[in-house]
Amino acid sequence: MSVLIVIPARYASTRYPGKPLVALTGVSGQSKTLIRRSWEAAMAVQGADRVVVATDDPRIQAEAEGFGAEVVMTSEACQNGTERCAEALANLGGGYDIVVNLQGDAPLTPAWFIEDLVAGLRANPWAELATPVLRCEGAMLEALKEDRRNDRVGGTTAVFGAENRGLYFSKEVIPFTAARYAPEDPTPVFHHVGVYAYRPETLAEYPTWPVGPLETLEGLEQLRFLENGRAVLCTEVAARGRQFWELNNPSDVPRIEAMMAEMGLE
């Protein structure tokens, strides 16, 4: 089954304009843009047949082509990364069995997250979309709660039921737990990792569906699948000692750089 990885990137982010071009400094002191680090993460995935950056902005296009990435230009009308992936797939003429959306704000995404995600979609023919979830340890759960206490939009959490079928995703910390956890203790809260693997036919339909109230309230594109009765597989992935965080706000830059330093990432 052929696999296409699309990295959707837009300049006009509401919360962080110009985010794909923000520089992140690794342990060696070398600075690379967010879009470059996301592309390098995608290129490390085993089994991917093609990796492209999908954007509507010439500044991102120039940066990506400058470090050797293939770029697919898409329209400014795309409302989110999934719509941009759908347009990119159409512009490429299709021809792939699985399309992966590696959002351009997750440069610490390990290759095995995506490899496990693709394997999960292959093994579960009922699923139309697969997305990875990572069980929070106490330290990550506390970081998520701290963001919410300070009115920052941090990570997204996920809840799922039988067969790991997705039930809901939220920028709030769900499910509620009153228990206290040590920094390394496992918790019942799962951090949603912003990566998706789609069946191409479902991806092509996505832009035609209306935006529902839950997607509008939460600002989470994956809720459109749930609101339209589509089956979502939450694939649990293992951290293997790696830290993970998405770049959502300017305050996340030093946090991610500190994580990169701890992991020895250049």
C-alpha positions as a Python dict, from the first residue, in 0.01 Angstrom:
ca = {
    (1, 'M'): (0, 0, 0),
    (2, 'S'): (160, 324, -115),
    (3, 'V'): (195, 604, 140),
    (4, 'L'): (205, 978, 78),
    (5, 'I'): (307, 1215, 360),
    (6, 'V'): (176, 1570, 328),
    (7, 'I'): (299, 1850, 555),
    (8, 'P'): (37, 2128, 543),
    (9, 'A'): (178, 2468, 634),
    (10, 'R'): (25, 2815, 629),
    (11, 'Y'): (173, 3149, 721),
    (12, 'A'): (-144, 3318, 849),
    (13, 'S'): (-189, 3126, 1172),
    (14, 'T'): (-437, 3298, 1403),
    (15, 'R'): (-243, 3220, 1720),
    (16, 'Y'): (109, 3241, 1579),
    (17, 'P'): (151, 3415, 1240),
    (18, 'G'): (455, 3296, 1047),
    (19, 'K'): (491, 2988, 1266),
    (20, 'P'): (637, 2755, 996),
    (21, 'L'): (933, 2992, 956),
    (22, 'V'): (1014, 3018, 1326),
    (23, 'A'): (1369, 2900, 1397),
    (24, 'L'): (1436, 2625, 1649),
    (25, 'T'): (1790, 2580, 1782),
    (26, 'G'): (1921, 2231, 1845),
    (27, 'V'): (2180, 2106, 2091),
    (28, 'S'): (2465, 2187, 1851),
    (29, 'G'): (2352, 2549, 1823),
    (30, 'Q'): (2223, 2501, 1469),
    (31, 'S'): (1896, 2679, 1391),
    (32, 'K'): (1646, 2530, 1150),
    (33, 'T'): (1295, 2649, 1072),
    (34, 'L'): (995, 2465, 1206),
    (35, 'I'): (892, 2355, 856),
    (36, 'R'): (1239, 2213, 791),
    (37, 'R'): (1242, 2016, 1116),
    (38, 'S'): (894, 1881, 1038),
    (39, 'W'): (1011, 1777, 689),
    (40, 'E'): (1316, 1604, 835),
    (41, 'A'): (1088, 1417, 1074),
    (42, 'A'): (877, 1301, 778),
    (43, 'M'): (1182, 1195, 577),
    (44, 'A'): (1288, 964, 862),
    (45, 'V'): (969, 755, 829),
    (46, 'Q'): (1021, 405, 693),
    (47, 'G'): (777, 297, 422),
    (48, 'A'): (678, 642, 297),
    (49, 'D'): (679, 666, -82),
    (50, 'R'): (666, 1045, -111),
    (51, 'V'): (685, 1352, 114),
    (52, 'V'): (551, 1692, 9),
    (53, 'V'): (497, 2030, 176),
    (54, 'A'): (154, 2179, 97),
    (55, 'T'): (123, 2555, 135),
    (56, 'D'): (-43, 2864, -8),
    (57, 'D'): (237, 3101, 85),
    (58, 'P'): (539, 3183, -137),
    (59, 'R'): (759, 3249, 168),
    (60, 'I'): (704, 2896, 293),
    (61, 'Q'): (744, 2762, -61),
    (62, 'A'): (1082, 2937, -96),
    (63, 'E'): (1205, 2811, 241),
    (64, 'A'): (1096, 2453, 174),
    (65, 'E'): (1239, 2436, -175),
    (66, 'G'): (1558, 2591, -39),
    (67, 'F'): (1630, 2286, 177),
    (68, 'G'): (1520, 2039, -91),
    (69, 'A'): (1156, 1967, -15),
    (70, 'E'): (896, 1903, -284),
    (71, 'V'): (621, 2166, -259),
    (72, 'V'): (258, 2148, -372),
    (73, 'M'): (85, 2486, -388),
    (74, 'T'): (-271, 2494, -258),
    (75, 'S'): (-537, 2763, -230),
    (76, 'E'): (-589, 3013, 51),
    (77, 'A'): (-946, 2879, 87),
    (78, 'C'): (-833, 2570, 282),
    (79, 'Q'): (-975, 2599, 633),
    (80, 'N'): (-739, 2351, 798),
    (81, 'G'): (-464, 2101, 736),
    (82, 'T'): (-697, 1819, 635),
    (83, 'E'): (-856, 2032, 363),
    (84, 'R'): (-507, 2130, 245),
    (85, 'C'): (-406, 1762, 231),
    (86, 'A'): (-718, 1683, 28),
    (87, 'E'): (-633, 1957, -221),
    (88, 'A'): (-269, 1850, -238),
    (89, 'L'): (-373, 1490, -310),
    (90, 'A'): (-605, 1609, -588),
    (91, 'N'): (-331, 1829, -735),
    (92, 'L'): (-94, 1532, -738),
    (93, 'G'): (-351, 1321, -921),
    (94, 'G'): (-415, 1071, -640),
    (95, 'G'): (-266, 726, -672),
    (96, 'Y'): (-193, 657, -304),
    (97, 'D'): (-352, 405, -69),
    (98, 'I'): (-286, 601, 252),
    (99, 'V'): (-231, 974, 296),
    (100, 'V'): (-57, 1094, 612),
    (101, 'N'): (-102, 1448, 743),
    (102, 'L'): (206, 1540, 945),
    (103, 'Q'): (117, 1885, 1067),
    (104, 'G'): (399, 2133, 1039),
    (105, 'D'): (395, 2228, 1408),
    (106, 'A'): (509, 1892, 1544),
    (107, 'P'): (884, 1868, 1477),
    (108, 'L'): (944, 1621, 1760),
    (109, 'T'): (715, 1356, 1607),
    (110, 'P'): (915, 1030, 1612),
    (111, 'A'): (914, 823, 1293),
    (112, 'W'): (761, 525, 1470),
    (113, 'F'): (450, 727, 1559),
    (114, 'I'): (371, 752, 1188),
    (115, 'E'): (483, 396, 1112),
    (116, 'D'): (255, 260, 1388),
    (117, 'L'): (-27, 481, 1265),
    (118, 'V'): (-5, 348, 909),
    (119, 'A'): (16, -9, 1040),
    (120, 'G'): (-296, 52, 1251),
    (121, 'L'): (-496, 178, 953),
    (122, 'R'): (-386, -121, 746),
    (123, 'A'): (-488, -364, 1021),
    (124, 'N'): (-833, -211, 1082),
    (125, 'P'): (-1031, -190, 758),
    (126, 'W'): (-1330, -38, 942),
    (127, 'A'): (-1131, 278, 1018),
    (128, 'E'): (-1150, 572, 777),
    (129, 'L'): (-906, 786, 973),
    (130, 'A'): (-632, 691, 1218),
    (131, 'T'): (-458, 924, 1461),
    (132, 'P'): (-202, 854, 1736),
    (133, 'V'): (-256, 903, 2107),
    (134, 'L'): (10, 903, 2377),
    (135, 'R'): (-66, 815, 2739),
    (136, 'C'): (30, 1111, 2956),
    (137, 'E'): (268, 1069, 3244),
    (138, 'G'): (212, 1290, 3546),
    (139, 'A'): (451, 1562, 3426),
    (140, 'M'): (282, 1598, 3088),
    (141, 'L'): (-63, 1600, 3246),
    (142, 'E'): (44, 1877, 3481),
    (143, 'A'): (186, 2077, 3188),
    (144, 'L'): (-147, 2047, 3005),
    (145, 'K'): (-336, 2161, 3315),
    (146, 'E'): (-93, 2449, 3368),
    (147, 'D'): (-157, 2572, 3016),
    (148, 'R'): (-532, 2570, 3075),
    (149, 'R'): (-496, 2746, 3413),
    (150, 'N'): (-310, 3023, 3231),
    (151, 'D'): (-565, 3036, 2949),
    (152, 'R'): (-318, 2898, 2695),
    (153, 'V'): (-424, 2653, 2429),
    (154, 'G'): (-175, 2372, 2475),
    (155, 'G'): (-210, 2012, 2367),
    (156, 'T'): (-526, 1825, 2273),
    (157, 'T'): (-657, 1523, 2463),
    (158, 'A'): (-854, 1226, 2330),
    (159, 'V'): (-1100, 972, 2466),
    (160, 'F'): (-1183, 646, 2291),
    (161, 'G'): (-1384, 329, 2350),
    (162, 'A'): (-1398, -30, 2226),
    (163, 'E'): (-1152, -118, 1948),
    (164, 'N'): (-990, 220, 2020),
    (165, 'R'): (-1269, 396, 1832),
    (166, 'G'): (-1244, 769, 1887),
    (167, 'L'): (-1522, 923, 2097),
    (168, 'Y'): (-1408, 1283, 2139),
    (169, 'F'): (-1111, 1519, 2116),
    (170, 'S'): (-1078, 1840, 2316),
    (171, 'K'): (-846, 2126, 2398),
    (172, 'E'): (-966, 2082, 2754),
    (173, 'V'): (-803, 1810, 2963),
    (174, 'I'): (-1032, 1506, 2945),
    (175, 'P'): (-1133, 1275, 3101),
    (176, 'F'): (-1150, 1445, 3439),
    (177, 'T'): (-936, 1292, 3712),
    (178, 'A'): (-901, 1424, 4066),
    (179, 'A'): (-607, 1196, 4143),
    (180, 'R'): (-253, 1327, 4182),
    (181, 'Y'): (27, 1162, 3990),
    (182, 'A'): (403, 1159, 4029),
    (183, 'P'): (592, 1301, 3727),
    (184, 'E'): (665, 958, 3579),
    (185, 'D'): (338, 787, 3674),
    (186, 'P'): (101, 679, 3394),
    (187, 'T'): (-235, 859, 3396),
    (188, 'P'): (-576, 790, 3234),
    (189, 'V'): (-537, 1096, 3010),
    (190, 'F'): (-419, 1057, 2650),
    (191, 'H'): (-246, 1336, 2461),
    (192, 'H'): (-360, 1351, 2101),
    (193, 'V'): (-68, 1372, 1861),
    (194, 'G'): (-155, 1594, 1564),
    (195, 'V'): (-89, 1339, 1290),
    (196, 'Y'): (-353, 1172, 1073),
    (197, 'A'): (-364, 884, 825),
    (198, 'Y'): (-660, 886, 588),
    (199, 'R'): (-821, 659, 337),
    (200, 'P'): (-793, 871, 20),
    (201, 'E'): (-1161, 841, -66),
    (202, 'T'): (-1261, 969, 279),
    (203, 'L'): (-1007, 1250, 258),
    (204, 'A'): (-1152, 1357, -77),
    (205, 'E'): (-1502, 1378, 78),
    (206, 'Y'): (-1393, 1579, 383),
    (207, 'P'): (-1402, 1930, 229),
    (208, 'T'): (-1763, 1868, 113),
    (209, 'W'): (-1894, 1809, 466),
    (210, 'P'): (-2037, 2103, 662),
    (211, 'V'): (-1843, 2239, 955),
    (212, 'G'): (-2031, 2127, 1267),
    (213, 'P'): (-2077, 2299, 1603),
    (214, 'L'): (-1818, 2088, 1784),
    (215, 'E'): (-1546, 2160, 1528),
    (216, 'T'): (-1640, 2527, 1547),
    (217, 'L'): (-1621, 2539, 1927),
    (218, 'E'): (-1301, 2337, 1969),
    (219, 'G'): (-1124, 2439, 1650),
    (220, 'L'): (-1025, 2075, 1592),
    (221, 'E'): (-1046, 1948, 1236),
    (222, 'Q'): (-1075, 1580, 1333),
    (223, 'L'): (-1413, 1645, 1496),
    (224, 'R'): (-1564, 1685, 1148),
    (225, 'F'): (-1512, 1311, 1100),
    (226, 'L'): (-1694, 1229, 1424),
    (227, 'E'): (-1972, 1478, 1357),
    (228, 'N'): (-2031, 1307, 1021),
    (229, 'G'): (-2040, 958, 1171),
    (230, 'R'): (-1703, 844, 1037),
    (231, 'A'): (-1498, 580, 1215),
    (232, 'V'): (-1179, 713, 1376),
    (233, 'L'): (-907, 482, 1507),
    (234, 'C'): (-699, 609, 1798),
    (235, 'T'): (-368, 427, 1776),
    (236, 'E'): (-179, 423, 2105),
    (237, 'V'): (190, 489, 2049),
    (238, 'A'): (485, 454, 2285),
    (239, 'A'): (713, 744, 2374),
    (240, 'R'): (1021, 519, 2412),
    (241, 'G'): (1179, 786, 2629),
    (242, 'R'): (1117, 1064, 2378),
    (243, 'Q'): (941, 1384, 2480),
    (244, 'F'): (674, 1530, 2258),
    (245, 'W'): (516, 1874, 2230),
    (246, 'E'): (349, 2074, 1956),
    (247, 'L'): (438, 2434, 1881),
    (248, 'N'): (112, 2621, 1936),
    (249, 'N'): (225, 2944, 2104),
    (250, 'P'): (546, 3154, 2115),
    (251, 'S'): (598, 3027, 2471),
    (252, 'D'): (636, 2674, 2329),
    (253, 'V'): (963, 2760, 2149),
    (254, 'P'): (1192, 2747, 2457),
    (255, 'R'): (1003, 2443, 2584),
    (256, 'I'): (1063, 2253, 2259),
    (257, 'E'): (1425, 2366, 2239),
    (258, 'A'): (1480, 2239, 2594),
    (259, 'M'): (1329, 1904, 2496),
    (260, 'M'): (1553, 1891, 2190),
    (261, 'A'): (1856, 1957, 2409),
    (262, 'E'): (1759, 1678, 2650),
    (263, 'M'): (1720, 1436, 2358),
    (264, 'G'): (2045, 1550, 2195),
    (265, 'L'): (1869, 1659, 1876),
    (266, 'E'): (2070, 1885, 1650),
}
